[in-house]
mmCIF file of C-alpha atoms in Angstrom:
data_model
loop_
_atom_site.group_PDB
_atom_site.id
_atom_site.type_symbol
_atom_site.label_atom_id
_atom_site.label_comp_id
_atom_site.label_asym_id
_atom_site.label_seq_id
_atom_site.Cartn_x
_atom_site.Cartn_y
_atom_site.Cartn_z
ATOM 1 C CA MET A 1 -36.147 -6.325 8.111
ATOM 2 C CA THR A 2 -36.648 -3.339 10.403
ATOM 3 C CA LEU A 3 -34.199 -2.964 13.250
ATOM 4 C CA SER A 4 -35.571 -3.884 16.647
ATOM 5 C CA PHE A 5 -34.227 -5.265 19.896
ATOM 6 C CA GLY A 6 -34.861 -8.784 18.618
ATOM 7 C CA VAL A 7 -33.008 -8.166 15.364
ATOM 8 C CA MET A 8 -30.012 -6.643 17.131
ATOM 9 C CA LEU A 9 -29.959 -9.483 19.633
ATOM 10 C CA GLY A 10 -29.957 -11.830 16.646
ATOM 11 C CA PHE A 11 -26.828 -10.082 15.355
ATOM 12 C CA PHE A 12 -25.300 -10.489 18.803
ATOM 13 C CA GLN A 13 -26.114 -14.194 18.891
ATOM 14 C CA ARG A 14 -24.594 -14.684 15.422
ATOM 15 C CA ALA A 15 -21.234 -13.770 16.952
ATOM 16 C CA ILE A 16 -21.531 -16.452 19.658
ATOM 17 C CA PRO A 17 -20.761 -20.108 18.889
ATOM 18 C CA THR A 18 -23.807 -22.369 19.140
ATOM 19 C CA ALA A 19 -25.103 -25.380 17.280
ATOM 20 C CA SER A 20 -26.660 -22.958 14.769
ATOM 21 C CA PHE A 21 -23.589 -20.725 14.424
ATOM 22 C CA ALA A 22 -20.635 -23.051 14.665
ATOM 23 C CA ASN A 23 -18.434 -20.595 12.715
ATOM 24 C CA ALA A 24 -19.258 -17.627 14.931
ATOM 25 C CA GLU A 25 -16.800 -14.782 15.503
ATOM 26 C CA ILE A 26 -16.270 -15.686 19.169
ATOM 27 C CA LYS A 27 -14.483 -18.936 19.983
ATOM 28 C CA ASP A 28 -15.128 -20.895 23.182
ATOM 29 C CA PRO A 29 -11.702 -20.998 24.899
ATOM 30 C CA ARG A 30 -12.521 -24.071 26.969
ATOM 31 C CA LEU A 31 -11.409 -27.548 26.026
ATOM 32 C CA ALA A 32 -14.042 -30.226 25.594
ATOM 33 C CA SER A 33 -12.740 -31.946 28.722
ATOM 34 C CA ASN A 34 -13.280 -28.877 30.875
ATOM 35 C CA ALA A 35 -16.376 -28.433 32.972
ATOM 36 C CA THR A 36 -18.780 -26.624 30.663
ATOM 37 C CA ARG A 37 -21.956 -26.467 32.674
ATOM 38 C CA TYR A 38 -22.609 -22.976 31.311
ATOM 39 C CA SER A 39 -22.556 -22.392 27.588
ATOM 40 C CA ILE A 40 -20.502 -19.590 26.072
ATOM 41 C CA LYS A 41 -23.807 -18.104 24.894
ATOM 42 C CA ASP A 42 -25.214 -17.908 28.434
ATOM 43 C CA THR A 43 -21.917 -16.485 29.673
ATOM 44 C CA VAL A 44 -21.661 -13.694 27.089
ATOM 45 C CA LEU A 45 -25.351 -12.771 27.157
ATOM 46 C CA GLY A 46 -25.402 -12.958 30.946
ATOM 47 C CA ALA A 47 -22.604 -10.391 31.072
ATOM 48 C CA PHE A 48 -24.277 -8.264 28.404
ATOM 49 C CA SER A 49 -27.492 -8.125 30.440
ATOM 50 C CA VAL A 50 -25.572 -6.362 33.232
ATOM 51 C CA PHE A 51 -24.759 -3.450 30.946
ATOM 52 C CA PHE A 52 -27.976 -3.428 28.950
ATOM 53 C CA MET A 53 -30.041 -3.185 32.155
ATOM 54 C CA GLN A 54 -27.534 -0.617 33.497
ATOM 55 C CA TYR A 55 -26.700 -2.291 36.769
ATOM 56 C CA GLU A 56 -24.021 -0.590 38.827
ATOM 57 C CA SER A 57 -22.155 -3.835 39.459
ATOM 58 C CA PHE A 58 -22.193 -7.564 38.865
ATOM 59 C CA LEU A 59 -23.173 -7.986 42.524
ATOM 60 C CA GLU A 60 -26.357 -5.982 42.016
ATOM 61 C CA HIS A 61 -27.031 -7.960 38.853
ATOM 62 C CA GLN A 62 -26.726 -11.270 40.735
ATOM 63 C CA ARG A 63 -29.093 -10.053 43.443
ATOM 64 C CA GLN A 64 -31.624 -9.222 40.760
ATOM 65 C CA MET A 65 -31.113 -12.565 39.020
ATOM 66 C CA HIS A 66 -31.899 -14.416 42.240
ATOM 67 C CA SER A 67 -35.413 -13.004 42.110
ATOM 68 C CA ARG A 68 -38.168 -14.531 40.037
ATOM 69 C CA HIS A 69 -38.587 -11.342 37.993
ATOM 70 C CA GLY A 70 -34.865 -11.183 37.289
ATOM 71 C CA GLN A 71 -34.725 -14.735 36.026
ATOM 72 C CA ASP A 72 -37.772 -14.194 33.821
ATOM 73 C CA ASN A 73 -36.196 -10.984 32.555
ATOM 74 C CA ALA A 74 -32.967 -12.727 31.543
ATOM 75 C CA GLN A 75 -34.699 -15.729 30.037
ATOM 76 C CA ASN A 76 -37.315 -13.789 28.062
ATOM 77 C CA LEU A 77 -35.188 -10.872 26.873
ATOM 78 C CA PHE A 78 -31.841 -12.523 26.255
ATOM 79 C CA GLY A 79 -32.747 -16.178 25.771
ATOM 80 C CA LEU A 80 -30.585 -17.412 28.629
ATOM 81 C CA THR A 81 -30.892 -21.065 29.610
ATOM 82 C CA GLN A 82 -28.812 -20.890 32.778
ATOM 83 C CA ILE A 83 -27.392 -17.824 34.479
ATOM 84 C CA PRO A 84 -23.693 -18.173 35.381
ATOM 85 C CA THR A 85 -22.363 -16.704 38.612
ATOM 86 C CA THR A 86 -20.150 -13.632 38.548
ATOM 87 C CA PRO A 87 -16.865 -15.548 39.115
ATOM 88 C CA GLN A 88 -17.778 -17.987 36.354
ATOM 89 C CA ILE A 89 -18.561 -15.164 33.918
ATOM 90 C CA ARG A 90 -15.282 -13.434 34.677
ATOM 91 C CA ASN A 91 -13.165 -16.581 34.472
ATOM 92 C CA ILE A 92 -14.593 -17.621 31.117
ATOM 93 C CA LEU A 93 -14.597 -14.190 29.481
ATOM 94 C CA ASP A 94 -11.042 -13.471 30.592
ATOM 95 C CA GLU A 95 -9.934 -15.953 27.938
ATOM 96 C CA VAL A 96 -12.099 -14.509 25.138
ATOM 97 C CA THR A 97 -10.882 -11.653 22.928
ATOM 98 C CA ALA A 98 -13.314 -8.795 22.376
ATOM 99 C CA LYS A 99 -12.702 -8.742 18.612
ATOM 100 C CA GLY A 100 -15.279 -11.481 18.227
ATOM 101 C CA LEU A 101 -17.981 -8.910 19.005
ATOM 102 C CA PHE A 102 -16.775 -6.188 16.651
ATOM 103 C CA ARG A 103 -18.816 -7.502 13.718
ATOM 104 C CA VAL A 104 -22.000 -6.743 15.684
ATOM 105 C CA PHE A 105 -21.238 -3.019 15.381
ATOM 106 C CA ILE A 106 -20.808 -3.410 11.618
ATOM 107 C CA TRP A 107 -24.005 -5.422 11.163
ATOM 108 C CA ILE A 108 -26.002 -2.785 13.035
ATOM 109 C CA TYR A 109 -24.376 0.039 11.046
ATOM 110 C CA GLN A 110 -25.183 -1.740 7.782
ATOM 111 C CA SER A 111 -28.827 -2.136 8.815
ATOM 112 C CA LEU A 112 -29.098 1.530 9.822
ATOM 113 C CA HIS A 113 -27.563 2.521 6.487
ATOM 114 C CA ARG A 114 -29.819 0.211 4.473
ATOM 115 C CA ASP A 115 -33.022 1.342 6.214
ATOM 116 C CA GLY A 116 -32.261 5.068 5.834
ATOM 117 C CA TYR A 117 -31.792 5.883 9.515
ATOM 118 C CA LEU A 118 -28.411 7.490 8.805
ATOM 119 C CA LYS A 119 -29.750 10.056 6.327
ATOM 120 C CA PRO A 120 -30.190 12.715 9.069
ATOM 121 C CA TYR A 121 -26.466 12.248 9.782
ATOM 122 C CA HIS A 122 -25.398 13.061 6.215
ATOM 123 C CA CYS A 123 -23.598 16.355 5.684
ATOM 124 C CA LEU A 124 -20.973 17.868 3.373
ATOM 125 C CA GLY A 125 -22.743 16.423 0.369
ATOM 126 C CA GLY A 126 -23.560 12.989 1.765
ATOM 127 C CA HIS A 127 -20.614 12.323 4.066
ATOM 128 C CA LEU A 128 -20.855 10.665 7.465
ATOM 129 C CA LEU A 129 -18.736 12.227 10.205
ATOM 130 C CA VAL A 130 -16.802 9.760 12.356
ATOM 131 C CA THR A 131 -14.912 11.064 15.367
ATOM 132 C CA LEU A 132 -11.721 9.372 16.501
ATOM 133 C CA ASP A 133 -10.979 10.074 20.138
ATOM 134 C CA GLY A 134 -9.366 8.091 22.921
ATOM 135 C CA THR A 135 -10.496 7.794 26.513
ATOM 136 C CA GLN A 136 -9.177 6.039 29.606
ATOM 137 C CA TYR A 137 -11.535 3.659 31.393
ATOM 138 C CA PHE A 138 -9.360 1.980 34.043
ATOM 139 C CA SER A 139 -6.406 3.018 36.217
ATOM 140 C CA SER A 140 -4.608 1.376 39.125
ATOM 141 C CA GLN A 141 -1.170 1.172 40.721
ATOM 142 C CA THR A 142 -1.670 -2.436 41.784
ATOM 143 C CA ILE A 143 -4.099 -4.224 39.469
ATOM 144 C CA HIS A 144 -2.870 -4.937 35.950
ATOM 145 C CA CYS A 145 -3.009 -7.475 33.130
ATOM 146 C CA GLU A 146 -1.183 -8.254 29.905
ATOM 147 C CA CYS A 147 -3.370 -5.774 27.990
ATOM 148 C CA CYS A 148 -2.605 -2.838 30.303
ATOM 149 C CA SER A 149 -0.581 0.168 29.281
ATOM 150 C CA SER A 150 1.725 1.592 31.927
ATOM 151 C CA ARG A 151 3.165 4.908 32.981
ATOM 152 C CA THR A 152 6.289 5.154 35.152
ATOM 153 C CA HIS A 153 6.454 8.225 37.397
ATOM 154 C CA LYS A 154 9.518 10.139 38.585
ATOM 155 C CA ASN A 155 9.340 8.501 42.017
ATOM 156 C CA GLY A 156 9.529 5.063 40.414
ATOM 157 C CA SER A 157 5.879 4.123 40.926
ATOM 158 C CA ILE A 158 3.930 2.668 38.021
ATOM 159 C CA THR A 159 0.353 3.388 37.009
ATOM 160 C CA TYR A 160 -1.406 0.742 34.936
ATOM 161 C CA PHE A 161 -4.317 1.791 32.767
ATOM 162 C CA HIS A 162 -6.648 0.841 29.947
ATOM 163 C CA SER A 163 -7.668 3.230 27.193
ATOM 164 C CA ALA A 164 -9.307 2.872 23.809
ATOM 165 C CA ILE A 165 -10.398 4.733 20.701
ATOM 166 C CA LEU A 166 -14.208 4.925 20.816
ATOM 167 C CA PRO A 167 -15.308 5.978 17.294
ATOM 168 C CA VAL A 168 -18.816 7.358 16.904
ATOM 169 C CA ILE A 169 -20.896 8.743 14.033
ATOM 170 C CA VAL A 170 -21.911 12.349 14.771
ATOM 171 C CA ALA A 171 -23.678 15.170 12.983
ATOM 172 C CA PRO A 172 -24.432 18.819 13.757
ATOM 173 C CA GLY A 173 -27.862 19.072 15.355
ATOM 174 C CA GLN A 174 -28.224 15.341 16.039
ATOM 175 C CA PRO A 175 -28.596 14.605 19.775
ATOM 176 C CA GLN A 176 -27.444 10.973 19.564
ATOM 177 C CA VAL A 177 -24.098 9.541 18.518
ATOM 178 C CA ILE A 178 -23.840 6.064 16.973
ATOM 179 C CA SER A 179 -21.106 3.826 18.333
ATOM 180 C CA LEU A 180 -18.765 1.915 16.065
ATOM 181 C CA ALA A 181 -16.329 -0.844 17.006
ATOM 182 C CA PRO A 182 -13.581 0.330 19.379
ATOM 183 C CA GLU A 183 -9.838 -0.007 18.964
ATOM 184 C CA PHE A 184 -7.899 -0.731 22.132
ATOM 185 C CA ILE A 185 -4.739 1.173 22.966
ATOM 186 C CA THR A 186 -2.729 -1.756 24.245
ATOM 187 C CA PRO A 187 0.773 -3.248 23.885
ATOM 188 C CA GLN A 188 1.204 -4.695 20.414
ATOM 189 C CA ASP A 189 2.895 -8.008 19.676
ATOM 190 C CA GLY A 190 6.500 -7.574 18.604
ATOM 191 C CA SER A 191 6.739 -3.935 19.665
ATOM 192 C CA GLY A 192 8.847 -2.706 22.560
ATOM 193 C CA LYS A 193 7.117 0.690 22.582
ATOM 194 C CA GLN A 194 3.959 1.779 24.341
ATOM 195 C CA ASP A 195 0.971 1.869 22.044
ATOM 196 C CA SER A 196 -0.432 5.306 21.194
ATOM 197 C CA GLU A 197 -3.771 6.851 20.310
ATOM 198 C CA VAL A 198 -2.665 7.709 16.780
ATOM 199 C CA ALA A 199 -1.323 4.203 16.158
ATOM 200 C CA ALA A 200 -4.635 2.756 17.386
ATOM 201 C CA ALA A 201 -6.547 5.153 15.128
ATOM 202 C CA LYS A 202 -4.511 3.981 12.126
ATOM 203 C CA ARG A 203 -5.315 0.362 12.982
ATOM 204 C CA TRP A 204 -9.012 1.225 13.194
ATOM 205 C CA ILE A 205 -8.865 2.834 9.736
ATOM 206 C CA ASN A 206 -7.069 -0.223 8.329
ATOM 207 C CA ASN A 207 -9.678 -2.559 9.789
ATOM 208 C CA TYR A 208 -12.821 -0.677 8.777
ATOM 209 C CA ALA A 209 -12.155 1.519 5.741
ATOM 210 C CA SER A 210 -13.465 -1.232 3.467
ATOM 211 C CA GLU A 211 -16.756 -1.363 5.399
ATOM 212 C CA PHE A 212 -17.501 2.197 4.207
ATOM 213 C CA LYS A 213 -16.495 1.767 0.569
ATOM 214 C CA ASN A 214 -19.961 2.841 -0.615
ATOM 215 C CA GLN A 215 -20.295 5.661 1.932
ATOM 216 C CA PRO A 216 -18.061 8.792 1.985
ATOM 217 C CA ILE A 217 -16.516 9.254 5.418
ATOM 218 C CA THR A 218 -14.951 12.348 6.948
ATOM 219 C CA LEU A 219 -12.894 11.660 10.046
ATOM 220 C CA LEU A 220 -12.826 14.190 12.885
ATOM 221 C CA GLY A 221 -10.067 14.476 15.450
ATOM 222 C CA ASP A 222 -8.194 16.845 17.712
ATOM 223 C CA ASP A 223 -4.791 18.431 17.086
ATOM 224 C CA LEU A 224 -3.055 15.130 17.816
ATOM 225 C CA TYR A 225 -4.300 13.800 14.472
ATOM 226 C CA SER A 226 -3.365 16.729 12.231
ATOM 227 C CA ARG A 227 0.133 15.457 11.435
ATOM 228 C CA GLN A 228 1.183 14.471 7.938
ATOM 229 C CA PRO A 229 1.599 10.699 8.533
ATOM 230 C CA MET A 230 -1.930 10.467 9.942
ATOM 231 C CA VAL A 231 -3.436 12.699 7.261
ATOM 232 C CA GLU A 232 -1.758 10.676 4.502
ATOM 233 C CA HIS A 233 -3.028 7.477 6.084
ATOM 234 C CA CYS A 234 -6.597 8.813 5.947
ATOM 235 C CA LEU A 235 -6.312 9.802 2.301
ATOM 236 C CA ASP A 236 -4.607 6.556 1.271
ATOM 237 C CA SER A 237 -7.510 4.681 2.891
ATOM 238 C CA GLY A 238 -10.091 6.663 0.919
ATOM 239 C CA MET A 239 -11.260 8.735 3.860
ATOM 240 C CA ASN A 240 -11.519 12.504 4.238
ATOM 241 C CA PHE A 241 -10.625 14.493 7.329
ATOM 242 C CA ILE A 242 -11.271 17.611 9.390
ATOM 243 C CA PHE A 243 -8.736 17.856 12.204
ATOM 244 C CA THR A 244 -8.099 20.606 14.737
ATOM 245 C CA CYS A 245 -4.927 22.552 13.927
ATOM 246 C CA LEU A 246 -3.229 24.645 16.642
ATOM 247 C CA PRO A 247 -0.532 27.288 16.020
ATOM 248 C CA GLU A 248 1.905 25.908 18.612
ATOM 249 C CA SER A 249 2.069 22.510 16.923
ATOM 250 C CA HIS A 250 2.038 23.714 13.284
ATOM 251 C CA THR A 251 4.476 26.604 13.193
ATOM 252 C CA ALA A 252 5.381 26.164 9.509
ATOM 253 C CA LEU A 253 1.741 26.211 8.418
ATOM 254 C CA TYR A 254 1.011 29.329 10.454
ATOM 255 C CA ASP A 255 4.132 31.056 9.107
ATOM 256 C CA TRP A 256 2.719 30.543 5.619
ATOM 257 C CA LEU A 257 -0.666 31.715 6.849
ATOM 258 C CA ASN A 258 0.793 34.955 8.205
ATOM 259 C CA TYR A 259 2.572 35.563 4.906
ATOM 260 C CA LEU A 260 -0.623 34.994 2.902
ATOM 261 C CA GLU A 261 -2.546 37.208 5.321
ATOM 262 C CA ASN A 262 -0.101 40.060 4.696
ATOM 263 C CA ILE A 263 -0.556 39.855 0.922
ATOM 264 C CA GLY A 264 -4.331 39.591 1.144
ATOM 265 C CA GLU A 265 -4.716 35.933 0.142
ATOM 266 C CA VAL A 266 -6.592 34.782 3.265
ATOM 267 C CA LYS A 267 -10.322 35.117 2.679
ATOM 268 C CA THR A 268 -12.877 36.114 5.274
ATOM 269 C CA LEU A 269 -16.610 35.684 5.671
ATOM 270 C CA GLU A 270 -18.822 37.198 8.361
ATOM 271 C CA THR A 271 -22.339 36.161 9.313
ATOM 272 C CA PHE A 272 -24.439 36.663 12.407
ATOM 273 C CA GLN A 273 -27.067 34.828 14.375
ATOM 274 C CA TRP A 274 -29.337 35.826 17.223
ATOM 275 C CA HIS A 275 -28.947 33.767 20.378
ATOM 276 C CA LYS A 276 -31.730 34.659 22.798
ATOM 277 C CA ARG A 277 -31.373 38.456 22.891
ATOM 278 C CA SER A 278 -27.721 38.611 21.907
ATOM 279 C CA LYS A 279 -26.340 39.038 18.423
ATOM 280 C CA GLU A 280 -23.403 36.739 17.747
ATOM 281 C CA ILE A 281 -20.863 37.424 14.995
ATOM 282 C CA TYR A 282 -19.359 34.450 13.133
ATOM 283 C CA ARG A 283 -16.081 35.401 11.476
ATOM 284 C CA TYR A 284 -14.566 32.771 9.189
ATOM 285 C CA ARG A 285 -11.058 32.899 7.769
ATOM 286 C CA TYR A 286 -9.860 30.357 5.245
ATOM 287 C CA VAL A 287 -7.249 29.547 2.636
ATOM 288 C CA ASN A 288 -6.619 26.518 0.437
ATOM 289 C CA HIS A 289 -3.399 24.599 -0.270
ATOM 290 C CA LEU A 290 -1.099 25.318 2.671
ATOM 291 C CA PRO A 291 1.872 23.031 3.417
ATOM 292 C CA LEU A 292 1.167 20.962 6.515
ATOM 293 C CA ARG A 293 4.823 20.838 7.595
ATOM 294 C CA ASP A 294 8.152 22.472 6.839
ATOM 295 C CA THR A 295 9.962 19.335 5.625
ATOM 296 C CA GLN A 296 9.505 17.984 2.117
ATOM 297 C CA PRO A 297 7.463 16.429 0.755
ATOM 298 C CA ALA A 298 4.807 18.524 2.483
ATOM 299 C CA LEU A 299 1.165 17.697 1.953
ATOM 300 C CA GLY A 300 -1.100 20.561 0.919
ATOM 301 C CA VAL A 301 -4.141 21.042 3.152
ATOM 302 C CA ASN A 302 -6.944 23.574 3.418
ATOM 303 C CA TRP A 303 -7.171 25.675 6.567
ATOM 304 C CA CYS A 304 -10.120 27.455 8.162
ATOM 305 C CA GLU A 305 -10.856 29.241 11.418
ATOM 306 C CA LEU A 306 -13.959 30.412 13.231
ATOM 307 C CA THR A 307 -14.039 33.217 15.778
ATOM 308 C CA LEU A 308 -17.434 33.584 17.445
ATOM 309 C CA THR A 309 -17.968 36.916 19.197
ATOM 310 C CA ARG A 310 -20.857 38.404 21.163
ATOM 311 C CA GLN A 311 -21.554 41.792 19.649
ATOM 312 C CA SER A 312 -22.783 43.517 22.810
ATOM 313 C CA ASP A 313 -19.492 43.279 24.707
ATOM 314 C CA GLY A 314 -17.027 41.864 22.178
ATOM 315 C CA LYS A 315 -16.464 38.703 24.218
ATOM 316 C CA VAL A 316 -14.985 35.823 22.224
ATOM 317 C CA LEU A 317 -17.272 32.839 22.828
ATOM 318 C CA TYR A 318 -15.440 30.324 20.641
ATOM 319 C CA GLN A 319 -12.317 30.150 18.524
ATOM 320 C CA ASN A 320 -10.796 27.175 16.763
ATOM 321 C CA ALA A 321 -9.031 26.263 13.522
ATOM 322 C CA PHE A 322 -9.055 23.151 11.349
ATOM 323 C CA VAL A 323 -7.212 21.563 8.463
ATOM 324 C CA THR A 324 -9.170 19.551 5.926
ATOM 325 C CA CYS A 325 -9.120 18.045 2.453
ATOM 326 C CA HIS A 326 -12.521 19.597 1.639
ATOM 327 C CA GLU A 327 -12.217 22.567 -0.702
ATOM 328 C CA LEU A 328 -13.091 25.827 1.052
ATOM 329 C CA THR A 329 -15.212 28.581 -0.469
ATOM 330 C CA ASP A 330 -17.699 31.123 0.843
ATOM 331 C CA LYS A 331 -20.370 28.492 0.195
ATOM 332 C CA THR A 332 -18.638 25.564 1.947
ATOM 333 C CA VAL A 333 -16.592 26.983 4.820
ATOM 334 C CA GLN A 334 -19.542 27.254 7.209
ATOM 335 C CA SER A 335 -20.522 23.606 6.665
ATOM 336 C CA VAL A 336 -16.931 22.405 7.073
ATOM 337 C CA VAL A 337 -16.479 24.327 10.312
ATOM 338 C CA SER A 338 -19.847 23.130 11.613
ATOM 339 C CA ALA A 339 -18.770 19.548 10.890
ATOM 340 C CA GLY A 340 -15.419 20.104 12.595
ATOM 341 C CA ARG A 341 -17.089 21.589 15.669
ATOM 342 C CA SER A 342 -19.300 18.517 16.039
ATOM 343 C CA ARG A 343 -16.229 16.628 17.259
ATOM 344 C CA TRP A 344 -17.104 17.815 20.770
ATOM 345 C CA LYS A 345 -20.054 15.424 20.669
ATOM 346 C CA THR A 346 -17.659 12.547 21.268
ATOM 347 C CA GLU A 347 -16.964 14.097 24.686
ATOM 348 C CA ASN A 348 -20.407 15.341 25.690
ATOM 349 C CA GLU A 349 -22.634 12.724 24.107
ATOM 350 C CA ASN A 350 -20.350 9.696 24.181
ATOM 351 C CA HIS A 351 -17.599 9.709 26.830
ATOM 352 C CA ASN A 352 -19.558 11.735 29.399
ATOM 353 C CA VAL A 353 -22.752 9.733 28.860
ATOM 354 C CA LEU A 354 -20.843 6.479 29.284
ATOM 355 C CA LYS A 355 -19.207 7.758 32.461
ATOM 356 C CA THR A 356 -22.111 9.554 34.163
ATOM 357 C CA LYS A 357 -25.461 8.381 32.729
ATOM 358 C CA GLY A 358 -25.836 4.825 33.953
ATOM 359 C CA TYR A 359 -23.153 2.978 31.969
ATOM 360 C CA HIS A 360 -20.450 3.332 34.665
ATOM 361 C CA LEU A 361 -17.632 3.272 32.112
ATOM 362 C CA GLU A 362 -14.899 3.854 34.700
ATOM 363 C CA HIS A 363 -16.253 1.312 37.198
ATOM 364 C CA ASN A 364 -14.139 -1.824 37.511
ATOM 365 C CA PHE A 365 -16.632 -4.570 36.654
ATOM 366 C CA GLY A 366 -13.725 -7.015 36.490
ATOM 367 C CA HIS A 367 -10.152 -6.858 35.296
ATOM 368 C CA GLY A 368 -8.761 -10.369 34.899
ATOM 369 C CA GLN A 369 -5.332 -11.376 33.664
ATOM 370 C CA HIS A 370 -5.929 -11.387 29.927
ATOM 371 C CA HIS A 371 -8.938 -10.008 28.008
ATOM 372 C CA LEU A 372 -11.684 -9.442 30.577
ATOM 373 C CA ALA A 373 -11.453 -5.649 30.905
ATOM 374 C CA CYS A 374 -11.513 -5.166 27.127
ATOM 375 C CA PHE A 375 -14.360 -7.641 26.645
ATOM 376 C CA LEU A 376 -16.546 -5.977 29.288
ATOM 377 C CA LEU A 377 -15.926 -2.536 27.784
ATOM 378 C CA THR A 378 -17.112 -3.867 24.418
ATOM 379 C CA LEU A 379 -20.305 -5.204 26.003
ATOM 380 C CA ASN A 380 -20.890 -1.800 27.593
ATOM 381 C CA LEU A 381 -20.466 -0.050 24.231
ATOM 382 C CA LEU A 382 -22.864 -2.488 22.594
ATOM 383 C CA SER A 383 -25.485 -1.799 25.254
ATOM 384 C CA PHE A 384 -25.112 1.929 24.551
ATOM 385 C CA LEU A 385 -25.471 1.249 20.824
ATOM 386 C CA PHE A 386 -28.587 -0.877 21.392
ATOM 387 C CA HIS A 387 -30.193 1.908 23.430
ATOM 388 C CA THR A 388 -29.290 4.527 20.813
ATOM 389 C CA VAL A 389 -30.726 2.483 17.965
ATOM 390 C CA LEU A 390 -33.953 1.910 19.900
ATOM 391 C CA HIS A 391 -34.216 5.709 20.211
ATOM 392 C CA LEU A 392 -33.764 6.096 16.461
ATOM 393 C CA VAL A 393 -36.131 3.398 15.241
ATOM 394 C CA ASP A 394 -38.836 3.442 17.922
ATOM 395 C CA LYS A 395 -42.067 5.123 16.854
ATOM 396 C CA PRO A 396 -43.125 8.058 19.071
ATOM 397 C CA VAL A 397 -45.976 7.512 21.490
ATOM 398 C CA PRO A 398 -49.133 9.019 19.899
ATOM 399 C CA SER A 399 -50.358 12.263 21.450
ATOM 400 C CA ASN A 400 -53.881 11.887 20.055
ATOM 401 C CA PRO A 401 -56.156 10.799 22.962
ATOM 402 C CA LEU A 402 -58.074 8.536 20.572
ATOM 403 C CA ALA A 403 -54.857 6.653 19.894
ATOM 404 C CA ALA A 404 -53.785 6.427 23.531
ATOM 405 C CA ARG A 405 -55.150 2.897 23.819
ATOM 406 C CA HIS A 406 -52.404 1.777 21.441
ATOM 407 C CA SER A 407 -49.566 3.483 23.266
ATOM 408 C CA SER A 408 -49.228 0.645 25.742
ATOM 409 C CA ARG A 409 -47.923 -1.509 22.922
ATOM 410 C CA ILE A 410 -44.900 0.717 22.486
ATOM 411 C CA ILE A 411 -42.140 -0.300 24.849
ATOM 412 C CA SER A 412 -39.862 2.113 26.673
ATOM 413 C CA ARG A 413 -37.270 3.526 24.303
ATOM 414 C CA TYR A 414 -34.533 1.957 26.366
ATOM 415 C CA PRO A 415 -34.517 0.246 29.735
ATOM 416 C CA GLN A 416 -34.107 2.456 32.747
ATOM 417 C CA PRO A 417 -31.671 1.274 35.410
ATOM 418 C CA HIS A 418 -32.960 -1.879 37.123
ATOM 419 C CA GLN A 419 -36.126 -1.930 35.036
ATOM 420 C CA VAL A 420 -37.793 -5.344 35.083
ATOM 421 C CA PHE A 421 -39.636 -6.368 31.946
ATOM 422 C CA PRO A 422 -42.917 -8.192 32.590
ATOM 423 C CA VAL A 423 -43.274 -11.836 31.724
#
């Protein structure tokens, strides 16, 4: 069954309780005695349509829904029976946890894997690269809910905020990233401490490592992740890693590195590439089996560094270092560094796209008192995933003039903001 909008929407609907899917992931929070004019299906899909069609707000969505074209759009595309109002959507979804939608990410990943669409993302001998990186998507000094984190300032004021780990599959040279289920950075039951990005990343690994048991995974992360407890957690879960490693946070490792450098044990490799009219020098340094910390037991990791220099003026264009469990040789170090460098895609092609390219990640679509902010973020991520998958699986429009008559059958690769689909 080839992935299409209809197939993905079917996955989405499997997560919503209906007569056909009574054991769905999402549970209707309303009691039977409550007024239930609008079904949970219409409520969830009505909210999802806001993000899929890339409206700037629920208000703009409601204006569109009041038109004939908007109603036809919602009914034909999403199978809505009745369209709830914005307050009704917010009130109902505030009581629904977002975890009920997380299986949709897995079902789509499994279909992409089965149909071979992830092969261009394979590297390092068949691994998929998954970045773990947190981002903040809400902040206020007045509005807050039970899922908010908080930060107390020196003057006594408090800032409330929401943030989450947004894992994505990346690969060098691939322009799209593929979203996976998020993990919210939020107060945990029974803990008096603020939640952290690393703790959330560990929870994500615990929840999803088994989903990749037949697919080697290498996790990517910044310097925050390259600590022994996190690295051990990755390895114990059957996952590999390439994490940024900075000198100021790993003094023991770099002391060993300096010692090995002095006795000639650190290996180097130089290559060059032409960029436009400039020759760029790639200088790799690497060594295997360095202790990650100064206290015992210390885990042995492999370290590598790239310094990219423009030959004409000696300007350093890029420099970074990584620790990894992948063995480093002259044949592998370039691929490992290339994989590690692709972590930036989570910023440029995930966070920035979600914030500036029509998804309005930081816009407050609704906050609520319980789960609303987290639920709406999940819907936004699913809309981004739907659009990405349609890019990957959609056939290109034929350039042959003789075939142009057939091009009208091929829909837009993803809906532009406020696009209305014909009846």
